[in-house]
Short mmCIF file of C-alpha atoms in Angstrom, two decimals:
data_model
loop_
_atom_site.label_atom_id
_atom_site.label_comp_id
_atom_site.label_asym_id
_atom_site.label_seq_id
_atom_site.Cartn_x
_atom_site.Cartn_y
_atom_site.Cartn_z
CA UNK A 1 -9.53 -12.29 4.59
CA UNK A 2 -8.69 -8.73 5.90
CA UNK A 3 -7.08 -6.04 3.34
CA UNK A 4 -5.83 -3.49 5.59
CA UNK A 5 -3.61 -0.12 4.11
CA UNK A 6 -1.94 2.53 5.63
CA UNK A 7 -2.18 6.14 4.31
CA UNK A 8 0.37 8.61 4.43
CA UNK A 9 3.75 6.69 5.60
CA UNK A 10 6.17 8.49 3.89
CA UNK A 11 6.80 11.91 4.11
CA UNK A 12 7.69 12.71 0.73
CA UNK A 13 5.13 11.09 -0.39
CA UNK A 14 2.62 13.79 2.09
CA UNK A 15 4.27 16.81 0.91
CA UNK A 16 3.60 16.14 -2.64
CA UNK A 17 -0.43 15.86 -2.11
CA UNK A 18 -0.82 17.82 1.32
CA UNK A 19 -0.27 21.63 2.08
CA UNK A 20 1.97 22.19 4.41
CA UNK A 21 -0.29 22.43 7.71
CA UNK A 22 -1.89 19.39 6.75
CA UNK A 23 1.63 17.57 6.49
CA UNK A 24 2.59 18.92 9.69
CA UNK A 25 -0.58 17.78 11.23
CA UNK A 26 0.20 14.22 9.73
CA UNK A 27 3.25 13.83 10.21
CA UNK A 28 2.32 13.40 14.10
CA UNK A 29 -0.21 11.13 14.28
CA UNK A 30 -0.92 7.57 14.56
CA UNK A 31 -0.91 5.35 11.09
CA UNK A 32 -4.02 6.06 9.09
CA UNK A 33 -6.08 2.87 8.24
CA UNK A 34 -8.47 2.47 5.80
CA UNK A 35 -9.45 -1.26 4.23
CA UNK A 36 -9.92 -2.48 0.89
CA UNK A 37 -12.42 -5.76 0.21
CA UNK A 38 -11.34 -8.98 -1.33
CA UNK A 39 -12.85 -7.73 -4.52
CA UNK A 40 -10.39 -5.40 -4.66
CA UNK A 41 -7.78 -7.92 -5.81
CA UNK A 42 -6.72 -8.65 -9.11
CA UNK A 43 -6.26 -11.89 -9.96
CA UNK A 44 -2.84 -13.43 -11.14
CA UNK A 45 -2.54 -12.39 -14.93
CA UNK A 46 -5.34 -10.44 -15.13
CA UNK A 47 -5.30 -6.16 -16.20
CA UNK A 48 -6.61 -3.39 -13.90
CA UNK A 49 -9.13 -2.13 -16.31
CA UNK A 50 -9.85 1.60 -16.00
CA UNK A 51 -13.37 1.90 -14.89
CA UNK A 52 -15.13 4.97 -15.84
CA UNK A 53 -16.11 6.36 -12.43
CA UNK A 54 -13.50 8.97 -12.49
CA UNK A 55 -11.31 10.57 -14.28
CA UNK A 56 -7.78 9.87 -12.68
CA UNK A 57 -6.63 6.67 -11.22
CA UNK A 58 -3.25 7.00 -9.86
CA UNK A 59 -0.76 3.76 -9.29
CA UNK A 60 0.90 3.72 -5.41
CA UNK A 61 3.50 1.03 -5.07
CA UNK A 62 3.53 0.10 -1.82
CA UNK A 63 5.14 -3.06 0.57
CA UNK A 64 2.33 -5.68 1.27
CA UNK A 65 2.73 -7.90 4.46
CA UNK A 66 0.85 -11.79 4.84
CA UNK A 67 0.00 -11.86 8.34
CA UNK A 68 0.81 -16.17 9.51
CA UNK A 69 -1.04 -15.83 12.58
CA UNK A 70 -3.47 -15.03 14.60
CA UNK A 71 -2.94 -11.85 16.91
CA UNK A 72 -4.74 -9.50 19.02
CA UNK A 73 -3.56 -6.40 21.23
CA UNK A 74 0.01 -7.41 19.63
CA UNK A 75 2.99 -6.03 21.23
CA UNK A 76 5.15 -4.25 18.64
CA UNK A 77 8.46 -5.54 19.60
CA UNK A 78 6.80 -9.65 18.82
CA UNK A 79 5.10 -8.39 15.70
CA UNK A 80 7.96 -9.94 13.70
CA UNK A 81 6.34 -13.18 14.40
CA UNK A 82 3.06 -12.37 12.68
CA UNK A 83 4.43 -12.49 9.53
CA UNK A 84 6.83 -14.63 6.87
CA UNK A 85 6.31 -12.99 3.67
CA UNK A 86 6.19 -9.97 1.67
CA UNK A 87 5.69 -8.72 -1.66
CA UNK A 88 5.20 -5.35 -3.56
CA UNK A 89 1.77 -4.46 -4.55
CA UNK A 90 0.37 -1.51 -6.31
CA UNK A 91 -2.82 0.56 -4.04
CA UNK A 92 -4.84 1.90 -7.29
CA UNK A 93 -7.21 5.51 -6.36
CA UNK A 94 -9.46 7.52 -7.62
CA UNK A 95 -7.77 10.36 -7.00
CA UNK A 96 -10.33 13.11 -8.25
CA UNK A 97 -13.12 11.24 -6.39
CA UNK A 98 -10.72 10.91 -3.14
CA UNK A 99 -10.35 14.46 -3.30
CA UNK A 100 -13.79 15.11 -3.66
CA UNK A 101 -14.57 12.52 -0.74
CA UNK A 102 -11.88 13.93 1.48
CA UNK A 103 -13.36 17.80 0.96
CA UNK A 104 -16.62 16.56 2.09
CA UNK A 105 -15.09 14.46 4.92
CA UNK A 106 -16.72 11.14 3.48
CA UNK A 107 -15.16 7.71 3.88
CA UNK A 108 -12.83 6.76 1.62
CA UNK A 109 -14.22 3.44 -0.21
CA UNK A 110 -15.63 4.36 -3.25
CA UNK A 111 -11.74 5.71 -4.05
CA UNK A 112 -10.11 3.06 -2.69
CA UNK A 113 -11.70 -0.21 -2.28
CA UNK A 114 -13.61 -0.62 -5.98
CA UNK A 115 -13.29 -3.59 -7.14
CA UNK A 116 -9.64 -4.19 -9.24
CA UNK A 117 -8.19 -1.75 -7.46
CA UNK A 118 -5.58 -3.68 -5.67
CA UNK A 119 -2.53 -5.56 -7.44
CA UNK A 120 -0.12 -7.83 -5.70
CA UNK A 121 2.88 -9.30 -7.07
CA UNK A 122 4.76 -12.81 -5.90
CA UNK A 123 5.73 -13.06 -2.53
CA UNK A 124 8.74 -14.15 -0.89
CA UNK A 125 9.87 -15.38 2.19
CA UNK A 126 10.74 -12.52 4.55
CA UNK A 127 13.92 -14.75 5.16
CA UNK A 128 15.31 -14.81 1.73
CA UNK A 129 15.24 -10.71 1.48
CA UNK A 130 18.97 -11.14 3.23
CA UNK A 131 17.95 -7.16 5.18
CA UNK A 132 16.37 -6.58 8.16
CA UNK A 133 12.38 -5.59 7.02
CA UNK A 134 13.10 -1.49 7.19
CA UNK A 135 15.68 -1.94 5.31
CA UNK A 136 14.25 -3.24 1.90
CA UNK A 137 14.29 -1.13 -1.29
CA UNK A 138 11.69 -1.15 -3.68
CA UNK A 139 10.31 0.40 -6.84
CA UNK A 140 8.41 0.82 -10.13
CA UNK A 141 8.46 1.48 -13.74
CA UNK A 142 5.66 2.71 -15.88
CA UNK A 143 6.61 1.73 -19.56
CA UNK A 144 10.20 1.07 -18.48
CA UNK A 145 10.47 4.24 -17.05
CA UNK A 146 11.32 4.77 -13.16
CA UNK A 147 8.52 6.48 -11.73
CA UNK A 148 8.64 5.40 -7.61
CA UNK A 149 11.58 4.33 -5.48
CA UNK A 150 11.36 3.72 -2.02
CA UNK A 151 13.09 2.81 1.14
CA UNK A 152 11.07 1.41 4.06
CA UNK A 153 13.98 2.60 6.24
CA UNK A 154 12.25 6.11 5.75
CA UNK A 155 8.65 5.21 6.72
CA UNK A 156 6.77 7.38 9.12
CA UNK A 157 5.57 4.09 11.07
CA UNK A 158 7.50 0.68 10.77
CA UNK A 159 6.20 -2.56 9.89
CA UNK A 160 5.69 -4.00 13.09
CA UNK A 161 4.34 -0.42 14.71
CA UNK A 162 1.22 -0.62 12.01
CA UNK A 163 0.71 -4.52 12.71
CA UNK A 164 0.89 -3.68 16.64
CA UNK A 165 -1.29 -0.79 15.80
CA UNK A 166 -3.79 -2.27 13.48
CA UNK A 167 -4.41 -5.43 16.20
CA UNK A 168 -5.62 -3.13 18.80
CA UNK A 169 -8.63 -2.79 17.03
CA UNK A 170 -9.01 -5.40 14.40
CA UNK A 171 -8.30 -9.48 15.14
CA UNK A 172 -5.26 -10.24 12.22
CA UNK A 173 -5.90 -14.03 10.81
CA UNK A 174 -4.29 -15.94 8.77
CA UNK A 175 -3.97 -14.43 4.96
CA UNK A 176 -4.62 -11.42 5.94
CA UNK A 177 -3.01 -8.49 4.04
CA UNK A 178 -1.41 -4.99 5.42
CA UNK A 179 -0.31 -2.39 2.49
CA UNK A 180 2.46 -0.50 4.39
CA UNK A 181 2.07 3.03 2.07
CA UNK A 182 3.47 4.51 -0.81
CA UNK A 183 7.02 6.84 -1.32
CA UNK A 184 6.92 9.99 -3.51
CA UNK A 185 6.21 9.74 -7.26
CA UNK A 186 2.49 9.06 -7.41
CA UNK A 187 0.65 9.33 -10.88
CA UNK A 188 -1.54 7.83 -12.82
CA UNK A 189 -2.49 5.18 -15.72
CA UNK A 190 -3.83 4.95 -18.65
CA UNK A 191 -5.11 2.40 -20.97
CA UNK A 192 -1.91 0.51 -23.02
CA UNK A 193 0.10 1.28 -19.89
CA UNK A 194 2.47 -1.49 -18.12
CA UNK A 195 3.31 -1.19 -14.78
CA UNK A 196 6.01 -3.42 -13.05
CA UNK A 197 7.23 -3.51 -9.53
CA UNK A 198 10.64 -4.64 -7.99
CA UNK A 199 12.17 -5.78 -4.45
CA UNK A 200 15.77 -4.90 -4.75
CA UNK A 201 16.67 -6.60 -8.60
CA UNK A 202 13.96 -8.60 -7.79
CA UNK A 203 10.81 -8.02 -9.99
CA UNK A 204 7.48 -9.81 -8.61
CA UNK A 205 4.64 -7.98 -10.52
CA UNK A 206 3.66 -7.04 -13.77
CA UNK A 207 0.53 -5.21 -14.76
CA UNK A 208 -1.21 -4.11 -17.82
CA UNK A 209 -3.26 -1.61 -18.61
CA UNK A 210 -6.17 -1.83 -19.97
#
């Protein structure tokens, strides 16, 4: 099984870690990929524990895709038939250490990718959202408080662009799994923390802290 993510969808979301000329820049270019490895998961009922690499990990809530099939050089507008279901997941970073990777121009990994640093909640048929895919809402709390709300109507690249993207250079099986980016409202966790994240009314994960 694949993990694939993509960095930098939402525009809101680049302005509030990127200076302006690096927004610009990012703004017009193809979706950023990076992977995570099927360590990174957390299993069903377990915490993210806080490991003690760095000093800031930072929750992104993000829509996570299940590819159904297999594909290769997939044409965008039959990318709807790659997938079924969807769920919200949270992308955990590093975010000192991916600053200190990115300055050096180092691969991204070590910040992204550790193990536990990937949460998924339930999933759900793509058919039961009653909304065409950019036009599901989604967001998270933090201890009950609203700390990200997004709209995939307003990402940078649409679901089926990043799957037609992404299967120009990697085959997509079965179970694979495509984190779509994160809005605005980054920020991170700490140990006693609960995180919980919502389709619509909908809520399909809940996370401790720990």
């Amino acid at each position: 099984m694949k993990i694939l993510a993509v960095g930098m969808n939402y525009a809101k979301h680049i302005a509030e870690l990127h200076t302006k000329e690096e927004e610009t820049s990012l703004l017009h270019t193809e979706p950023v990929l990076f992977s995570k490895f099927d360590s990174s998961i957390i299993q069903p009922g377990k915490p993210f524990f806080v490991p003690d690499f760095a000093e800031r990990f930072d929750y992104e809530t993000e829509i996570v895709v299940k590819i159904a099939r297999v594909g290769k050089d997939i044409s965008e507008r039959f990318a709807h038939r790659y997938y079924n279901e969807l769920t919200v997941g949270i992308d955990f970073t590093a975010r000192d250490l991916q600053n200190t990777l990115r300055a050096q121009g180092h691969p991204w990994e070590c910040c992204k990718s550790f193990d536990g640093s990937a949460a998924l909640g339930k999933f759900i048929s793509k058919d039961s959202l009653g909304c065409d895919v950019q036009d599901i809402h989604f967001h998270s709390t933090l201890n009950g408080q609203l700390v990200q709300s997004g709209h995939t109507a307003d990402m940078i690249h649409t679901i089926d662009h990043i799957i037609a993207h992404a299967s120009k250079f990697f085959t997509l099986k079965t179970g694979d799994l495509i984190f779509t980016g994160t809005p605005v409202g980054v920020g991170p966790v700490h140990e006693g923390d609960k995180l919980e994240a919502y389709i619509g009314d909908t809520k399909l994960l809940e996370l401790r802290i720990k």
